[in-house]
Amino acid sequence: METPDAFALIRHRPSGRTRHLLAAITGYRETRPASHRQRETAGLVVPLIFSLGTPFRIALGREAGEGDGMGSFVAGLYAGPVDIRSDGGAECVQVDFTPLGAYRCLGGAIPHLSQRMVDLGDMFGAPGRRLLER
């Protein structure tokens, strides 16, 4: 019996004029209602996540717990493993900035994001909260 994939990914790798600012843009959707766990290693990208489904539980350098829910957020560079858990209802669009792209887009906030995740509403203030409401 064939088992359906647990998630669907659509990835676009920018080229041309944006290649030095963006590493990838990815659409992600979980397709099976079950708990999922991923361990990711450190990367040289700054991910900006627009959540369209249930929040992920994410922790830097440790196991994610019930209090680690993250909806839409931006994460700074982190040198260790990242534990990501979800309930099967996660959907998001992820924009992976290069460090230069993040510096330009986020107005130089990169040092303040190091080893942290910040809610988009907190990062961008009222405009960020309005975007999330839409």
C-alpha positions as a printed Julia matrix, in Angstrom:
134×3 Matrix{Float64}:
  0.0    0.0     0.0
  1.33   3.43   -0.95
  1.55   6.03    1.84
  0.88   9.64    0.84
  3.53  12.24    1.6
  3.18  14.03    4.93
  3.77  17.44    3.34
  3.98  19.26    0.03
  6.75  21.68   -0.9
  7.04  24.09   -3.78
 10.43  25.81   -3.9
 11.57  28.66   -6.11
 15.22  29.63   -6.29
 15.54  33.28   -7.33
 17.88  34.21  -10.13
 19.17  37.33  -11.73
 18.99  40.55   -9.74
 17.61  39.0    -6.52
 19.95  35.99   -6.33
 22.31  37.74   -3.87
 19.38  38.8    -1.61
 17.12  35.72   -1.61
 18.21  32.1    -1.27
 14.74  30.57   -1.83
 11.0   31.07   -1.51
  9.11  27.96   -0.41
  5.44  27.09   -0.02
  4.87  24.37    2.61
  1.69  22.51    3.5
  1.17  19.47    5.68
 -1.1   16.98    3.96
 -1.63  14.41    6.69
 -3.28  15.19   10.07
 -0.57  13.78   12.32
  2.22  15.08   14.5
  5.39  15.93   12.61
  8.9   16.54   13.93
 11.92  17.89   12.09
 15.45  18.61   13.26
 17.24  21.13   11.12
 20.88  22.09   11.15
 22.22  25.61   11.06
 22.01  27.35    7.72
 23.31  30.61    6.34
 19.86  32.04    5.67
 17.49  34.25    7.62
 13.99  32.73    7.25
 10.86  34.86    7.3
  7.76  32.69    7.81
  4.21  33.75    6.88
  1.99  31.21    8.65
 -1.3   30.29    6.97
 -2.18  27.34    9.22
 -1.59  26.2    12.76
  1.63  27.45   14.41
  4.81  25.45   14.55
  6.45  24.73   17.91
 10.09  25.67   17.47
 13.06  25.69   19.84
 16.68  26.56   19.25
 19.13  23.98   20.62
 16.58  21.99   22.64
 13.31  20.07   22.25
 10.28  22.21   21.45
  7.56  22.22   24.1
  3.95  23.36   24.38
  4.97  26.96   25.12
  7.13  27.29   21.99
  4.41  28.1    19.46
  5.42  30.43   16.63
  3.03  31.71   13.99
  4.53  34.2    11.54
  8.07  35.17   12.45
 11.6   35.93   11.36
 14.58  33.99   12.73
 18.16  35.15   12.96
 21.26  33.13   12.29
 21.78  30.31   14.79
 24.74  27.92   14.92
 23.0   24.92   16.5
 20.15  22.49   15.77
 16.52  23.6    15.57
 13.66  21.36   16.73
 10.4   21.92   14.81
  7.1   20.23   15.69
  3.65  20.59   14.23
  0.2   19.06   14.52
 -0.38  18.31   10.83
 -2.15  21.58   10.07
  0.84  23.8     9.34
  0.95  25.82    6.13
  3.33  28.64    5.37
  5.28  30.63    2.86
  8.96  30.86    3.79
 11.27  33.5     2.36
 14.93  32.63    2.95
 17.04  35.78    2.85
 20.77  35.78    2.44
 22.43  37.73    5.28
 22.8   40.72    2.92
 19.16  40.46    1.84
 17.98  40.29    5.46
 20.14  43.28    6.35
 18.58  45.33    3.54
 14.98  44.16    4.06
 14.99  44.32    7.86
 16.73  47.66    8.12
 19.95  46.41    9.7
 18.23  44.4    12.48
 20.36  41.3    11.85
 22.54  41.62   14.99
 19.37  41.88   17.13
 17.98  38.66   15.59
 21.04  36.52   16.24
 19.98  33.28   17.97
 16.36  34.52   18.25
 12.95  34.24   16.63
 10.76  37.35   16.55
  7.02  37.54   15.78
  6.36  39.55   12.59
  3.97  41.84   14.47
  6.76  42.67   16.92
  9.34  43.0    14.15
  7.36  45.33   11.89
  4.92  46.95   14.34
  1.46  48.03   13.16
  2.15  47.38    9.43
  3.29  43.83   10.29
  0.16  43.18   12.38
 -2.09  44.46    9.56
 -0.33  42.19    7.08
 -0.86  39.2     9.38
 -4.57  40.02    9.75
 -4.99  39.94    5.96
